[in-house]
Tab-separated table of C-alpha atoms in Angstrom:
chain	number	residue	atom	x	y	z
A	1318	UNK	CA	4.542	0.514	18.667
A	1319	UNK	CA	6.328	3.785	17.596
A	1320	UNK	CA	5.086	4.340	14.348
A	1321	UNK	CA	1.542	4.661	12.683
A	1322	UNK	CA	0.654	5.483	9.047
A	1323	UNK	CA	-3.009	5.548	9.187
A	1324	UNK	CA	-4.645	8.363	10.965
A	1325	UNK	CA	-7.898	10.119	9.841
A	1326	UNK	CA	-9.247	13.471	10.633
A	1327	UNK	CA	-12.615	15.715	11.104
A	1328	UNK	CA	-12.814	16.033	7.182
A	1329	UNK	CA	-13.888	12.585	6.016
A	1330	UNK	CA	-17.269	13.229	8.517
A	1331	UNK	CA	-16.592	10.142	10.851
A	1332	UNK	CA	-13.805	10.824	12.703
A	1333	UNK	CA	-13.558	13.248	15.731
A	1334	UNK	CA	-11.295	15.503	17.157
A	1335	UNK	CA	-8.962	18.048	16.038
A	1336	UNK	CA	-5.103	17.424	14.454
A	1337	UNK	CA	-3.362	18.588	17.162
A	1338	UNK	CA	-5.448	16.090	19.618
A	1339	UNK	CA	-4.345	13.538	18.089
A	1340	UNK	CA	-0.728	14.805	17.472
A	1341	UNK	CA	-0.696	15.208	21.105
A	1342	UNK	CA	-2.388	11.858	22.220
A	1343	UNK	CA	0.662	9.728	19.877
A	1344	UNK	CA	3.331	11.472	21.847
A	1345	UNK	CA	1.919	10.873	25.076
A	1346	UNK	CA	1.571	7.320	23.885
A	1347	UNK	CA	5.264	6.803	22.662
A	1348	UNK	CA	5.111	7.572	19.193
A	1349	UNK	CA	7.441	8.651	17.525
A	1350	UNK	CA	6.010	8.661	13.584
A	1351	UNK	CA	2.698	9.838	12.795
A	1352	UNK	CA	1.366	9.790	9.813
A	1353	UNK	CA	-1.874	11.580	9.082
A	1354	UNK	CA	-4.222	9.941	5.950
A	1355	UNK	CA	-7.377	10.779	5.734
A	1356	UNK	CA	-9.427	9.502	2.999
A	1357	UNK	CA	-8.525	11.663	0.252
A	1358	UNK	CA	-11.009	13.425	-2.212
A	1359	UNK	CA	-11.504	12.127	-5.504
A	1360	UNK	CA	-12.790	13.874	-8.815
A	1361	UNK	CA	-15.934	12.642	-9.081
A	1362	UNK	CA	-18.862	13.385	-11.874
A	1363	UNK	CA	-19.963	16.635	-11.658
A	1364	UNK	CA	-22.782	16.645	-8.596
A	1365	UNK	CA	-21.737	13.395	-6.541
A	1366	UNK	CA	-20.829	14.352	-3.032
A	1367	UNK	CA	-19.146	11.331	-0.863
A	1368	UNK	CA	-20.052	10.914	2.436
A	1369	UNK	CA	-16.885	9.207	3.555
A	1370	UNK	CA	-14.089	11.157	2.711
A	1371	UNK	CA	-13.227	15.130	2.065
A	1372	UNK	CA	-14.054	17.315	-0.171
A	1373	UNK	CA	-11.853	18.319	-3.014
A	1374	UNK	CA	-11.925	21.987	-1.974
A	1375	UNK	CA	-10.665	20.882	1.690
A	1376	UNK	CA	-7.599	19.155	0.437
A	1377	UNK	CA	-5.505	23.048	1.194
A	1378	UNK	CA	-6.895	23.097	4.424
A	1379	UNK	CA	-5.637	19.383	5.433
A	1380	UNK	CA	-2.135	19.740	3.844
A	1381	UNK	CA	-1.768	23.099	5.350
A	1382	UNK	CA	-2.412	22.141	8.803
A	1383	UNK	CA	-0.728	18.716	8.780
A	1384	UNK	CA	2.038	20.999	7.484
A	1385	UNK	CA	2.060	23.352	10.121
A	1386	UNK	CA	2.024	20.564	13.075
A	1387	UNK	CA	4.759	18.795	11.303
A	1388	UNK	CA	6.980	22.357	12.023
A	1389	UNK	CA	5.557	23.124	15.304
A	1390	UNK	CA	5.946	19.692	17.004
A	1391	UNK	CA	9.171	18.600	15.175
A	1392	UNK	CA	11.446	18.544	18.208
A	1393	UNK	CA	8.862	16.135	19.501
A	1394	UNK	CA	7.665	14.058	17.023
A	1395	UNK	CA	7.786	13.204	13.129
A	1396	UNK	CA	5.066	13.777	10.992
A	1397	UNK	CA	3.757	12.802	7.865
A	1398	UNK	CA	1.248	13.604	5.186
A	1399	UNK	CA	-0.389	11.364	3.645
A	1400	UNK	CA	-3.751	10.173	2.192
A	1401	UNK	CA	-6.255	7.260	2.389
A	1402	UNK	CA	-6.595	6.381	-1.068
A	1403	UNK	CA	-8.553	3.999	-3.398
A	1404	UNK	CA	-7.970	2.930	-6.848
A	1405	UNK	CA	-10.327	3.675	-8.832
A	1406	UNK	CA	-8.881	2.717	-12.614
A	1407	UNK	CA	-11.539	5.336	-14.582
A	1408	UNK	CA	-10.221	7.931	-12.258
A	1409	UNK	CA	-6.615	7.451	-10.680
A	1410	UNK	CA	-4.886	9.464	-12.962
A	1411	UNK	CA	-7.125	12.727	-12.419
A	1412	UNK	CA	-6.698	12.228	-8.419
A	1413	UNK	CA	-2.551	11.754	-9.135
A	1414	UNK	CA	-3.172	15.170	-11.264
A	1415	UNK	CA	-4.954	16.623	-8.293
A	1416	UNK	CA	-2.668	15.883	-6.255
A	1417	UNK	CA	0.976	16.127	-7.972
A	1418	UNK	CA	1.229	19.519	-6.576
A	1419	UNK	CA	1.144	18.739	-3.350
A	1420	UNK	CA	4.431	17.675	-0.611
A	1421	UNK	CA	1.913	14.402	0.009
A	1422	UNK	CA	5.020	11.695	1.723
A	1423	UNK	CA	2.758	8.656	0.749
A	1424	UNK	CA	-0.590	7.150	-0.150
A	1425	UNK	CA	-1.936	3.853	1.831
A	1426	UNK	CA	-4.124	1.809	-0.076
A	1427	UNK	CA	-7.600	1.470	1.542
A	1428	UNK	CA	-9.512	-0.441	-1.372
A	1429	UNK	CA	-13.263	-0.119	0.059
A	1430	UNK	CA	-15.287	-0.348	-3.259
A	1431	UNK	CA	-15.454	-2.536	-6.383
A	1432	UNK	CA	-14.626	-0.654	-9.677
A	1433	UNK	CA	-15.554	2.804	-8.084
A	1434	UNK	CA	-17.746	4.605	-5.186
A	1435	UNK	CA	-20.145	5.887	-7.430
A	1436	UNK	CA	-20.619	3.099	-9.312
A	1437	UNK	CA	-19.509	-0.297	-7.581
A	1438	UNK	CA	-20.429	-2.127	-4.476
A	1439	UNK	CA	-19.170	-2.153	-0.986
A	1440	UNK	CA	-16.345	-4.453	-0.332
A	1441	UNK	CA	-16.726	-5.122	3.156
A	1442	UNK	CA	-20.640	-6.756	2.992
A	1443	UNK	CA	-20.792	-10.406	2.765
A	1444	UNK	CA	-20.968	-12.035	-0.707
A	1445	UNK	CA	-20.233	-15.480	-1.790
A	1446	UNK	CA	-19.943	-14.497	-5.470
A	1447	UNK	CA	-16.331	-15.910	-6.859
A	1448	UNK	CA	-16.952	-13.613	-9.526
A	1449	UNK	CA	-16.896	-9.905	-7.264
A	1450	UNK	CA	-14.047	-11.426	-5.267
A	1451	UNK	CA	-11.885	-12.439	-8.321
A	1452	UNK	CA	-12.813	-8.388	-9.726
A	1453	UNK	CA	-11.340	-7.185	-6.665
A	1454	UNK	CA	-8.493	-8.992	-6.311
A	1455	UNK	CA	-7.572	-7.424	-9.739
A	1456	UNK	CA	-8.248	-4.317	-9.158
A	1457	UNK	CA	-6.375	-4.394	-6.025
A	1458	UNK	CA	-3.412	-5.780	-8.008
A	1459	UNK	CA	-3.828	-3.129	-10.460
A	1460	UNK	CA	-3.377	-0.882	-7.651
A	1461	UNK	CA	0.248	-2.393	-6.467
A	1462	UNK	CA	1.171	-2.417	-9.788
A	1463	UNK	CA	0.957	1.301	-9.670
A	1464	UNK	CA	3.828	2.121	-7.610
A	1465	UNK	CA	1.608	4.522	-5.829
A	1466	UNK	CA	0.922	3.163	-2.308
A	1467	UNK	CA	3.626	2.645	0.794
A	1468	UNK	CA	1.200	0.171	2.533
A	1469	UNK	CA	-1.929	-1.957	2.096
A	1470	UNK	CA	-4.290	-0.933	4.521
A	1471	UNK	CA	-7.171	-3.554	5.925
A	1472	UNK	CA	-5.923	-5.980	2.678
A	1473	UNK	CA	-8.080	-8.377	4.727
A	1474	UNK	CA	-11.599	-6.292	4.320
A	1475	UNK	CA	-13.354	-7.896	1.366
A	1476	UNK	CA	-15.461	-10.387	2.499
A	1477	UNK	CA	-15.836	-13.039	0.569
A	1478	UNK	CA	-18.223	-16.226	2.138
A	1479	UNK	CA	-17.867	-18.330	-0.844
A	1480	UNK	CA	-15.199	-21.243	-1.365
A	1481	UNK	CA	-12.033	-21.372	0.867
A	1482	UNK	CA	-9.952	-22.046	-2.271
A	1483	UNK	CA	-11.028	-19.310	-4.431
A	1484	UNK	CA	-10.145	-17.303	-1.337
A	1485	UNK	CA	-6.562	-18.961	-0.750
A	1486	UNK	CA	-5.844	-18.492	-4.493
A	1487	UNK	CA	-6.515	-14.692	-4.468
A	1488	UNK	CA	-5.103	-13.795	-1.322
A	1489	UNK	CA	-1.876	-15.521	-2.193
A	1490	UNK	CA	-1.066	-14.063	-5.060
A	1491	UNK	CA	-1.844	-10.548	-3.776
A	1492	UNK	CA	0.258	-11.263	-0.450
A	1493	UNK	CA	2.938	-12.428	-3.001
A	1494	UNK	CA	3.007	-9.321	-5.123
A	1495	UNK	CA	3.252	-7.261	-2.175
A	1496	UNK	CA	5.694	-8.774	-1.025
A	1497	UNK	CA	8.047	-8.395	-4.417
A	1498	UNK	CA	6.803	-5.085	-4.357
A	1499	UNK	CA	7.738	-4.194	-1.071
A	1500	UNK	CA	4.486	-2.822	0.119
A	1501	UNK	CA	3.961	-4.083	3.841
A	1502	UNK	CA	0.299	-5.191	5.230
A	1503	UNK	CA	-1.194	-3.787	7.864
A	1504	UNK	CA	-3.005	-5.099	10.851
A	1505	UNK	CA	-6.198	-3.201	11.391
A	1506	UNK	CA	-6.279	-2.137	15.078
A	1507	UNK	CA	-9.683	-0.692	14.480
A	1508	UNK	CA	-10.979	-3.636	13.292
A	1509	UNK	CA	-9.492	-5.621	16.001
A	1510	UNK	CA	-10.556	-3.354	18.775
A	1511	UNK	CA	-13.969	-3.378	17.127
A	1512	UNK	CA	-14.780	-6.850	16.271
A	1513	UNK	CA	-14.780	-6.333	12.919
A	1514	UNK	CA	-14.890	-9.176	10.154
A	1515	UNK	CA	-11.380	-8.350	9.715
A	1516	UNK	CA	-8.280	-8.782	10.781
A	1517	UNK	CA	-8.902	-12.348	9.617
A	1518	UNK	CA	-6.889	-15.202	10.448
A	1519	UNK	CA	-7.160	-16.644	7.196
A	1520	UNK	CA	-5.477	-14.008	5.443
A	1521	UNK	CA	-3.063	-13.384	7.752
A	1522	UNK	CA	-2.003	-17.165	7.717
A	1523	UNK	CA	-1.460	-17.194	3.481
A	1524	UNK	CA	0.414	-13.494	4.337
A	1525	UNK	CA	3.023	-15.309	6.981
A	1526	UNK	CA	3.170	-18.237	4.476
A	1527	UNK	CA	3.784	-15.544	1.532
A	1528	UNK	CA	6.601	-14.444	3.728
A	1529	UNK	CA	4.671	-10.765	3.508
A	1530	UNK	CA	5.652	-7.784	5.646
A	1531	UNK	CA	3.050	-6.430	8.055
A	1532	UNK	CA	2.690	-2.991	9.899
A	1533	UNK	CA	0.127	-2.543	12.519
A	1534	UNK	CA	-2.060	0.541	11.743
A	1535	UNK	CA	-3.973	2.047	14.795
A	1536	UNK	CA	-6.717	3.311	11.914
A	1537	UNK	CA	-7.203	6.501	14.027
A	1538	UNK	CA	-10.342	7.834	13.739
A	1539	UNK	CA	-10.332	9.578	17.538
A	1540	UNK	CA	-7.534	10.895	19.755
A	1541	UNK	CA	-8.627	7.908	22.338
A	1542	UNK	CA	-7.569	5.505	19.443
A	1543	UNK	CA	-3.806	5.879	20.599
A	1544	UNK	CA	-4.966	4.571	23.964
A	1545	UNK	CA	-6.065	1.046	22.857
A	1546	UNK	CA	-2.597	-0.548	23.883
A	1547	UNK	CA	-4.018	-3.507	24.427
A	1548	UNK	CA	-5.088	-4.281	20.517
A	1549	UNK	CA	-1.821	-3.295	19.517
A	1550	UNK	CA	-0.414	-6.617	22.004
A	1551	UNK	CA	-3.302	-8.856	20.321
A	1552	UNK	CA	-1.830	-7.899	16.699
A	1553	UNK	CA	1.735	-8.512	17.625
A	1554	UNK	CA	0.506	-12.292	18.750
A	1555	UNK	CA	-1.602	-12.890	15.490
A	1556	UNK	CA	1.596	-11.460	13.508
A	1557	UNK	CA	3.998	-14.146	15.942
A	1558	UNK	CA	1.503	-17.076	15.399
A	1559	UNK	CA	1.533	-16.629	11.325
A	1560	UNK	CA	5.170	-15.987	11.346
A	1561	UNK	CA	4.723	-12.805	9.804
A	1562	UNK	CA	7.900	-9.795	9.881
A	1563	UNK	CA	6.184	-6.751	11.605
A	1564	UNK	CA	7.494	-3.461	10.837
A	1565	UNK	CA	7.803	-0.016	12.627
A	1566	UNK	CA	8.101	1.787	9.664
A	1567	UNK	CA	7.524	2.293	5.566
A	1568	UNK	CA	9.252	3.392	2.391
A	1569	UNK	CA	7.196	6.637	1.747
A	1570	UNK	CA	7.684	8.287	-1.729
A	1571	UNK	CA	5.389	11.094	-3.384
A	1572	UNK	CA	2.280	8.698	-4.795
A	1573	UNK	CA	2.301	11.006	-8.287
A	1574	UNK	CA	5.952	10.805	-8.988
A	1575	UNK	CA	6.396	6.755	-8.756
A	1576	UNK	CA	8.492	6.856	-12.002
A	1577	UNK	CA	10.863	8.279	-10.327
A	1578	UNK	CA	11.394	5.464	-7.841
């Protein structure tokens, strides 16, 4: 593994360590693209504070430090700035206005919530209702659509108990449009490591069938995370069993200027 897109920071309140600890702990592990994306703030109403992702008013600070490793350890190592984004429909195009005036290299796509935090329900509890599951999937298409994300992160995190072929039928069609879209999947590490309802096999299995691309994405949320070699081996043989095409590396363009690409 030389490459990983999906690293978080002290800002979003449940990570640990400091940038340059985690800079440090990729080169020592061999790799050679880092990408920092920490969840990225969103304009919420007036008075909402989230408790999973930074604050508007630290979005200087992050993309002035990322900025300044990126110089300092460039003989060394690339680096990347990115962001952890959701789409939230009501409220996309005020976080691409928030953003647009930044040198962001990509967004990943890390679709946690129905319709929005504020408002919509965890994606990652249990429910056997076709009905959430078919909302998501849309709004998750919606968000590929965009032209705004490089990668899908965790695309296997809903989870949805009710019928296998609701399930099939949703998945596929996402894994297909990603596919035409040329947005690669990745392979939680965290989750693995973890024991986490996801990665799942099922998805993964409609993805190889889909003929999707996948990445694997360490999910860094501690310096130590780099040191979990042997998850990255147990997502190279689910990616080899499903057939999948596993990827080092991303097409990364500025999320706010897609209509350009």
């Amino acid at each position: 593994m030389t490459a990983n897109y999906h690293t978080h920071t002290w800002r979003c309140r449940h990570a640990e360590g400091d940038e340059r600890a985690y800079v440090e702990a990729a080169i020592e592990r061999g790799i050679r693209v880092l990408g920092f994306s920490d969840h990225t703030p969103y304009p919420f109403p007036k008075g909402y504070v989230s408790g999973m992702r930074m604050r508007p008013g630290q979005l200087e600070d992050y993309v002035t430090t990322v900025l300044a490793l990126r110089e300092e350890y460039r003989k060394d190592i690339e680096i990347y700035l990115g962001l952890e984004a959701e789409y939230f429909p009501a409220r996309f195009d005020a976080l691409l206005d928030m953003v647009k005036d930044y040198p962001l290299d990509y967004f990943l796509l890390g679709q946690h919530f129905l319709d929005c935090e504020t408002t919509g329900a965890y994606a990652g509890y249990a429910t056997p209702d076709p009905a959430f599951f078919d909302r998501y999937c849309r709004q998750v298409m919606e968000a590929l659509e965009t032209g705004c994300f490089a990668c899908w992160a965790h695309p296997d995190l809903v989870n949805f108990t009710g019928a296998a072929a609701n399930y099939e039928e949703g998945m596929r069609k996402l894994c297909r449009r990603a596919r035409e879209l040329d947005i690669p999947l990745e392979i939680n590490l965290l989750g693995l490591h973890e024991g986490r309802h996801y990665p799942q096999e099922r998805f993964w299995k409609i993805a190889g069938q889909e003929g999707a691309a996948a990445i694997l994405g360490i999910d860094a949320h501690a310096p130590e995370a780099f040191c979990h070699t042997e998850t990255a081996e147990r997502a190279r043989a689910l990616a080899k069993k499903y057939g999948l095409s596993l990827q080092d590396t991303v097409r990364l363009r500025h999320p706010a200027f897609r209509e350009k690409d």
